[in-house]
PDB file of C-alpha atoms in Angstrom:
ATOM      1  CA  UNK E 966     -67.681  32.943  14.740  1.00  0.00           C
ATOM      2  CA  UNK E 967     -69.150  29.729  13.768  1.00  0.00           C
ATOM      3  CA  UNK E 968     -72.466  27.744  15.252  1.00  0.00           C
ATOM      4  CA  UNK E 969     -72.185  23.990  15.367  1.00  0.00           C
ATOM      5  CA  UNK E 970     -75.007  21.629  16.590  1.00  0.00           C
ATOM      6  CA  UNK E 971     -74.973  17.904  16.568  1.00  0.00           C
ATOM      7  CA  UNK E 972     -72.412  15.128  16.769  1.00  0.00           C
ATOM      8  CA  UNK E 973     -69.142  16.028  14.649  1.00  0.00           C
ATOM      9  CA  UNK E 974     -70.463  19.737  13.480  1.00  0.00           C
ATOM     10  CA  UNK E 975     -67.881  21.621  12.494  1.00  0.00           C
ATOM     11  CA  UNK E 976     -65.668  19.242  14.310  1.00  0.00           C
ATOM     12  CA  UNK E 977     -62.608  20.012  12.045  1.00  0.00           C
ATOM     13  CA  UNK E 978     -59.841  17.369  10.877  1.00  0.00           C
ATOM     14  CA  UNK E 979     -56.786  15.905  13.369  1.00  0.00           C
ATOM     15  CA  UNK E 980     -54.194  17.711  11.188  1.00  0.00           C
ATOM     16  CA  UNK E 981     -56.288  21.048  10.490  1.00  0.00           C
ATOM     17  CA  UNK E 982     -57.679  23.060  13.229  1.00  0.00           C
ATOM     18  CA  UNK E 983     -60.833  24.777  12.138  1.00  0.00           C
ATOM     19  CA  UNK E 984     -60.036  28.672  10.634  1.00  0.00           C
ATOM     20  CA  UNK E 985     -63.548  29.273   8.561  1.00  0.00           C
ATOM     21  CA  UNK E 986     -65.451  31.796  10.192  1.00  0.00           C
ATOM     22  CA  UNK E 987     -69.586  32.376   9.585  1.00  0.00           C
ATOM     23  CA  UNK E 988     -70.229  28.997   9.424  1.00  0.00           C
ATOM     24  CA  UNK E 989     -73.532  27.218  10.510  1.00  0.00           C
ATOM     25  CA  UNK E 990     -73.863  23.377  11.032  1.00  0.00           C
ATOM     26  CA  UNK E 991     -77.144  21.709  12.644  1.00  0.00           C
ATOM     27  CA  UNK E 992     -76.857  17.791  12.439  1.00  0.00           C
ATOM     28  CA  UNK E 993     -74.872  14.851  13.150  1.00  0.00           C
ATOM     29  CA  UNK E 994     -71.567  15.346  11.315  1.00  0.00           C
ATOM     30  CA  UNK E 995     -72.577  18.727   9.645  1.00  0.00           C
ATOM     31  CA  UNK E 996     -69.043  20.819   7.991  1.00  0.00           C
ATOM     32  CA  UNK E 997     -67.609  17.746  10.045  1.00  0.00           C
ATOM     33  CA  UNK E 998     -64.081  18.253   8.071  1.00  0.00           C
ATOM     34  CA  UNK E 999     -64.534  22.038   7.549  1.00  0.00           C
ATOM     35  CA  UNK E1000     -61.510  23.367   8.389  1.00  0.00           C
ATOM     36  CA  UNK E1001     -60.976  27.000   6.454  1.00  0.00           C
ATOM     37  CA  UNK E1002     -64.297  26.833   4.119  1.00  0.00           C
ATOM     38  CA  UNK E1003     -66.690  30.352   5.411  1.00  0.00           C
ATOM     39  CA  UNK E1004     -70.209  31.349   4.983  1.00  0.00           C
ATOM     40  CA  UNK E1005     -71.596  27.954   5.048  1.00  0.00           C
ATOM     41  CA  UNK E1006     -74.594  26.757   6.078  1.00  0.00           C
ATOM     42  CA  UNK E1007     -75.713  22.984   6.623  1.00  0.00           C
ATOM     43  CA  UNK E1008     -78.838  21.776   8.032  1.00  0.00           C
ATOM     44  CA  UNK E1009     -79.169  18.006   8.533  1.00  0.00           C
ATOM     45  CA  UNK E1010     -77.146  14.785   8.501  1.00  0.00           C
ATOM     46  CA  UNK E1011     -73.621  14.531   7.091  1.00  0.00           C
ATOM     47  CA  UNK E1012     -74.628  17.883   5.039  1.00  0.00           C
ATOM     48  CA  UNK E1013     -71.272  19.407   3.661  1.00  0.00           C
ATOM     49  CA  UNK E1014     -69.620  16.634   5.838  1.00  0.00           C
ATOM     50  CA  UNK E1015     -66.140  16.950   3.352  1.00  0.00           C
ATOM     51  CA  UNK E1016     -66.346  20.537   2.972  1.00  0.00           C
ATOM     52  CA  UNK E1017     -62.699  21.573   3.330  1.00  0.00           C
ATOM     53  CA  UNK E1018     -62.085  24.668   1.996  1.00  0.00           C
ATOM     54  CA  UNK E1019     -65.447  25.524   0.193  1.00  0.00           C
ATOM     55  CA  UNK E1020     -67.368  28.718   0.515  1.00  0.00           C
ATOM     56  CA  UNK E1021     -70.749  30.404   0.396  1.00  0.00           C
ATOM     57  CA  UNK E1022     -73.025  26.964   0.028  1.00  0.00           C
ATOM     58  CA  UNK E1023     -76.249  26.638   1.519  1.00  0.00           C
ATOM     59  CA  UNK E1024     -77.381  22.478   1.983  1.00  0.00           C
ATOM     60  CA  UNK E1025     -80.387  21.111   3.906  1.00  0.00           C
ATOM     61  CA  UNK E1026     -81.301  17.752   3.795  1.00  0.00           C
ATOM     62  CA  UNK E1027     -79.359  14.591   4.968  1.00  0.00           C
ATOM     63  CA  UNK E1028     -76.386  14.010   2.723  1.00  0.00           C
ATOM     64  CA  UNK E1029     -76.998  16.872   0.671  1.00  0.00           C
ATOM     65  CA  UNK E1030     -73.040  18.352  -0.643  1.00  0.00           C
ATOM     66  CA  UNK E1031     -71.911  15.378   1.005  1.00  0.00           C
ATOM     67  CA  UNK E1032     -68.261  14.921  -0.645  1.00  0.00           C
ATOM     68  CA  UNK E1033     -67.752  19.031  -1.661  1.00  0.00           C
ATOM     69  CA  UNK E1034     -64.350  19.347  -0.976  1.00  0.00           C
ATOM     70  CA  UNK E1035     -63.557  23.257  -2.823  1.00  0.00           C
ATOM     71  CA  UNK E1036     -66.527  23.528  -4.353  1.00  0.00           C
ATOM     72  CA  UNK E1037     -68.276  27.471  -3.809  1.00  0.00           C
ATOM     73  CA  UNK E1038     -71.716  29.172  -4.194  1.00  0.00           C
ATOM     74  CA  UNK E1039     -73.667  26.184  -4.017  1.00  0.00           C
ATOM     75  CA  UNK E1040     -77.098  25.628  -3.110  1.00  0.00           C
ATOM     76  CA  UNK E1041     -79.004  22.072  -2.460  1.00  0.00           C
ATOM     77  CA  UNK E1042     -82.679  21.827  -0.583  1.00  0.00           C
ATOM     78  CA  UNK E1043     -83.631  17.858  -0.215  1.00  0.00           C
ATOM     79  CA  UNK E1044     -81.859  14.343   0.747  1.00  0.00           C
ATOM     80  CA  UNK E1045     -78.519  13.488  -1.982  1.00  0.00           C
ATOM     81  CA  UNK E1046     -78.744  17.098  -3.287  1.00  0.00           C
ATOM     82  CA  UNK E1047     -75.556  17.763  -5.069  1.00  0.00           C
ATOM     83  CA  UNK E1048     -74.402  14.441  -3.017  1.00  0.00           C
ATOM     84  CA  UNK E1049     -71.113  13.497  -4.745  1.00  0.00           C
ATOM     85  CA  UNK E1050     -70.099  17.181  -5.860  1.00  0.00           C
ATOM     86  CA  UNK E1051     -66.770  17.925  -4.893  1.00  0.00           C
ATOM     87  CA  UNK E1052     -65.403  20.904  -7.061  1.00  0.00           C
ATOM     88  CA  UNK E1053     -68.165  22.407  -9.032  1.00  0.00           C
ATOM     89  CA  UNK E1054     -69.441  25.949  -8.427  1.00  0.00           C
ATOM     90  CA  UNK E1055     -72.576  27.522  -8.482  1.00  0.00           C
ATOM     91  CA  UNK E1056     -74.843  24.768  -8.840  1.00  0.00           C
ATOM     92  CA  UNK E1057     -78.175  24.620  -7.915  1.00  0.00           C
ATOM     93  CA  UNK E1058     -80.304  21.410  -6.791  1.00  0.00           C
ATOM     94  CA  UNK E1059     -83.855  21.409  -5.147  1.00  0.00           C
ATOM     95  CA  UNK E1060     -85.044  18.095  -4.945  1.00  0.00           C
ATOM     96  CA  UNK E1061     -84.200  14.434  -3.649  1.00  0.00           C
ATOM     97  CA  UNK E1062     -81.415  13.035  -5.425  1.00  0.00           C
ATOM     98  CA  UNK E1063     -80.972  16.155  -7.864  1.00  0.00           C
ATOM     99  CA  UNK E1064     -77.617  16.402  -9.513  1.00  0.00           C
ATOM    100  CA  UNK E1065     -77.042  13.480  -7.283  1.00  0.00           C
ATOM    101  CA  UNK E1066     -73.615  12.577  -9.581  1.00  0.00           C
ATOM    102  CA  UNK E1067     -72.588  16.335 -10.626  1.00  0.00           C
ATOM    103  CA  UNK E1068     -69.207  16.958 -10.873  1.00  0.00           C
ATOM    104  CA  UNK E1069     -69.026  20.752 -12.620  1.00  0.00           C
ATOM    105  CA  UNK E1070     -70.276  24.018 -12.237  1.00  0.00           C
ATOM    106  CA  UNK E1071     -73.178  26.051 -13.694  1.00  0.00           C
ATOM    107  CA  UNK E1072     -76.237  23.472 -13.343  1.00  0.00           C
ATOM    108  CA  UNK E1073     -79.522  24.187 -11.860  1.00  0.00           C
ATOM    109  CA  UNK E1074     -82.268  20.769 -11.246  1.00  0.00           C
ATOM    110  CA  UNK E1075     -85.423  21.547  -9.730  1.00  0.00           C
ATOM    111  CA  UNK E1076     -87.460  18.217  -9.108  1.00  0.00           C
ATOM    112  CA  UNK E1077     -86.497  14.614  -7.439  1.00  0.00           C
ATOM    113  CA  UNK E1078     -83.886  13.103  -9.731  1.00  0.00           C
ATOM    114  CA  UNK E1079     -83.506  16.227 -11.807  1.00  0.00           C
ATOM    115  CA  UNK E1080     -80.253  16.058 -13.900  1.00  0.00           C
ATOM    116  CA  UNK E1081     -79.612  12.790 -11.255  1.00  0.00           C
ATOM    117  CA  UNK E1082     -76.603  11.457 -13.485  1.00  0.00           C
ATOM    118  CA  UNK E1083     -75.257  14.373 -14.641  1.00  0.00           C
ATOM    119  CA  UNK E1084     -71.253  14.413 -14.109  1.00  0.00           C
ATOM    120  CA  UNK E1085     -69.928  16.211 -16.343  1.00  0.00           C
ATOM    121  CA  UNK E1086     -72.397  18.341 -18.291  1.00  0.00           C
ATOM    122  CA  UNK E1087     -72.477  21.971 -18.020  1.00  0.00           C
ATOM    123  CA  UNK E1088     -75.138  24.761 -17.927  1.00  0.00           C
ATOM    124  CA  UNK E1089     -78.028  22.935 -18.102  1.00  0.00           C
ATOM    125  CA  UNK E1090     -81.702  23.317 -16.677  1.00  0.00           C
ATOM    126  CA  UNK E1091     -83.902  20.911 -16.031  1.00  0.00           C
ATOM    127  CA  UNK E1092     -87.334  21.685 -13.631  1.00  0.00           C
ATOM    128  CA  UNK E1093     -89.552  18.716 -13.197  1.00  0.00           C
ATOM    129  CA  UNK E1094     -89.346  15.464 -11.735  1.00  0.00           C
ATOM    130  CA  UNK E1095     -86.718  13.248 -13.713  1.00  0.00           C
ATOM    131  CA  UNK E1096     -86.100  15.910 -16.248  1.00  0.00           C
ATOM    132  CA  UNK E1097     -82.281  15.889 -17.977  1.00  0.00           C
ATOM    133  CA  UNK E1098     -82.303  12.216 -15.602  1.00  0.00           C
ATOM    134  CA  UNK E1099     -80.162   9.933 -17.462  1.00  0.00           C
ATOM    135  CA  UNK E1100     -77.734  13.505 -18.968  1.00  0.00           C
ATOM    136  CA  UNK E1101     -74.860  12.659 -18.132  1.00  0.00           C
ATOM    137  CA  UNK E1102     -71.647  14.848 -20.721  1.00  0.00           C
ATOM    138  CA  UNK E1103     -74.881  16.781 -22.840  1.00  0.00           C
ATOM    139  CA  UNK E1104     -74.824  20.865 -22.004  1.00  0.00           C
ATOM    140  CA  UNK E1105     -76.749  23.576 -22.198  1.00  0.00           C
ATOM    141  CA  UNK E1106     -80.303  21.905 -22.441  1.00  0.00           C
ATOM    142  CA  UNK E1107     -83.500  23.371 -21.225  1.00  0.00           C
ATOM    143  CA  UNK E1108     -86.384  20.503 -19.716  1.00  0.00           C
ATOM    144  CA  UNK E1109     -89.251  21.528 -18.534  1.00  0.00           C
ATOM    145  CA  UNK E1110     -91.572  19.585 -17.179  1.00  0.00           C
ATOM    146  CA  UNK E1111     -91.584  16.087 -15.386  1.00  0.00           C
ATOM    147  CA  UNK E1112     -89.514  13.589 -17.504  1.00  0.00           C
ATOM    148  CA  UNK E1113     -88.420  16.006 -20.212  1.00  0.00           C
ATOM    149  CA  UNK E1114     -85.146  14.867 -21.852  1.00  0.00           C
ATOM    150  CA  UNK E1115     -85.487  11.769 -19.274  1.00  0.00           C
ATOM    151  CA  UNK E1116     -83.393  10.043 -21.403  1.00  0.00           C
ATOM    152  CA  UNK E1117     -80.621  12.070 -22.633  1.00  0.00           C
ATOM    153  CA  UNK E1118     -77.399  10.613 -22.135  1.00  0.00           C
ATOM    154  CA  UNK E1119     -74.634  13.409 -24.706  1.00  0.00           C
ATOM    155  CA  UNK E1120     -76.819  15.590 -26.717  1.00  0.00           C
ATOM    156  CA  UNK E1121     -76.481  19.637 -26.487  1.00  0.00           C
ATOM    157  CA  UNK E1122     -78.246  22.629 -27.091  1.00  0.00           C
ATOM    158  CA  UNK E1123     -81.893  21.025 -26.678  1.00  0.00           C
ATOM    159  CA  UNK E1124     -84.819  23.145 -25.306  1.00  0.00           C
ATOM    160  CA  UNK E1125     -87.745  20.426 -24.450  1.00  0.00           C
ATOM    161  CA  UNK E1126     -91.129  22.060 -22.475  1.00  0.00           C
ATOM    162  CA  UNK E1127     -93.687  20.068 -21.553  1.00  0.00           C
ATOM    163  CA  UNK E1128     -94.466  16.449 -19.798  1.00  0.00           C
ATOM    164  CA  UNK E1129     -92.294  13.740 -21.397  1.00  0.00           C
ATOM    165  CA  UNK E1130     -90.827  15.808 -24.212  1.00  0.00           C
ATOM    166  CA  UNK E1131     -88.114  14.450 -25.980  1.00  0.00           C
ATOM    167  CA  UNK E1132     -88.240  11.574 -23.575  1.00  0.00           C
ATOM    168  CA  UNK E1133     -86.331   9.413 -25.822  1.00  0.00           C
ATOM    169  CA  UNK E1134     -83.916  11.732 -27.197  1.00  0.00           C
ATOM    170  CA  UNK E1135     -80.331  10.539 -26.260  1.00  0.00           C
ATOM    171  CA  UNK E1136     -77.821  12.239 -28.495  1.00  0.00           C
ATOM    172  CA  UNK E1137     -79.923  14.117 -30.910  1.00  0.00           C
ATOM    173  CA  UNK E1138     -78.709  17.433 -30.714  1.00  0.00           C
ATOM    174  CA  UNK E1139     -80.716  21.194 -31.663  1.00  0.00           C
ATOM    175  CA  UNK E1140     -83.835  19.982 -31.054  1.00  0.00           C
ATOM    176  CA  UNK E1141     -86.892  22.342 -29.676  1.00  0.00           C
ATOM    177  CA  UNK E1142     -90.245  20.345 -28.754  1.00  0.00           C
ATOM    178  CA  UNK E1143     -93.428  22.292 -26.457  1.00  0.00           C
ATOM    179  CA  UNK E1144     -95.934  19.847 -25.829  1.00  0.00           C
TER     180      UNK E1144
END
């Protein structure tokens, strides 16, 4: 059984008649192209609007998993969340605009703009307002803290804890900085 509440929820395609089961959609648009994608849940405006076939996400928030297509086990809380994900798994975005551009799996952004351009870097963290912002290929990095790694654009392996750390670090690489 599915819910759908709104304009277009769970409408379905023309050429795919809606098979997902446990779905939940409360918005204009909401799992608007859904058609065999279960155990979803989106709360707002165009959430999980292109979801065909993915599974297990949670989105509130207008636009938030706007353009996931296959993409399972994701969870985004705030407006853009996760927006242009299509594929990636297991992500995790809290926060306006937080891994806004992510394109992969294994990321978790906690704070407006968190990890924002991120495409195509993997397993990194980054809590605090702009942290990891500008990261766009650089994986598994740790920022903590609002602005942390702001800047980093390719570098790996960083752990950076505290209010602008390592704000202008863009490719250096290995680098641990509290403070």
């Amino acid at each position: 059984h599915n819910i759908g509440i709104g304009y277009y929820a769970l409408r379905g395609t023309s050429s795919n008649t809606l098979t997902g089961d446990r779905n939940i959609a409360i918005g204009s648009s909401s799992l608007n192209e859904n058609t065999s994608g279960f155990a979803n849940i989106g709360i707002g405006v165009n959430v999980l609007a292109y979801n065909n076939s993915g599974e297990r996400n949670t989105a509130v928030g207008d636009d938030a998993l706007l353009y996931n297509s296959t993409g399972s086990r994701n969870n985004a809380f705030g407006d853009n969340a996760l927006l242009y994900n299509q594929t990636g798994d297991d992500n995790t975005a809290i926060g306006k605009d937080a891994l806004l551009n992510n394109l992969v799996s294994n990321n978790t952004a906690v704070g407006n703009f968190a990890l924002s351009a991120n495409t195509s870097g993997t397993l990194n963290t980054a809590v605090g307002n702009y942290s990891l912002y500008e990261n766009t290929v650089g994986e598994r990095n740790i920022a903590i803290g609002d602005n942390a790694l702001a800047n980093n654009l390719e570098a790996n392996y960083n752990i950076s804890i505290g209010v602008l750390s390592q704000y202008s670090n863009t490719s250096g690489t290995r680098n641990i900085s509290i403070g």
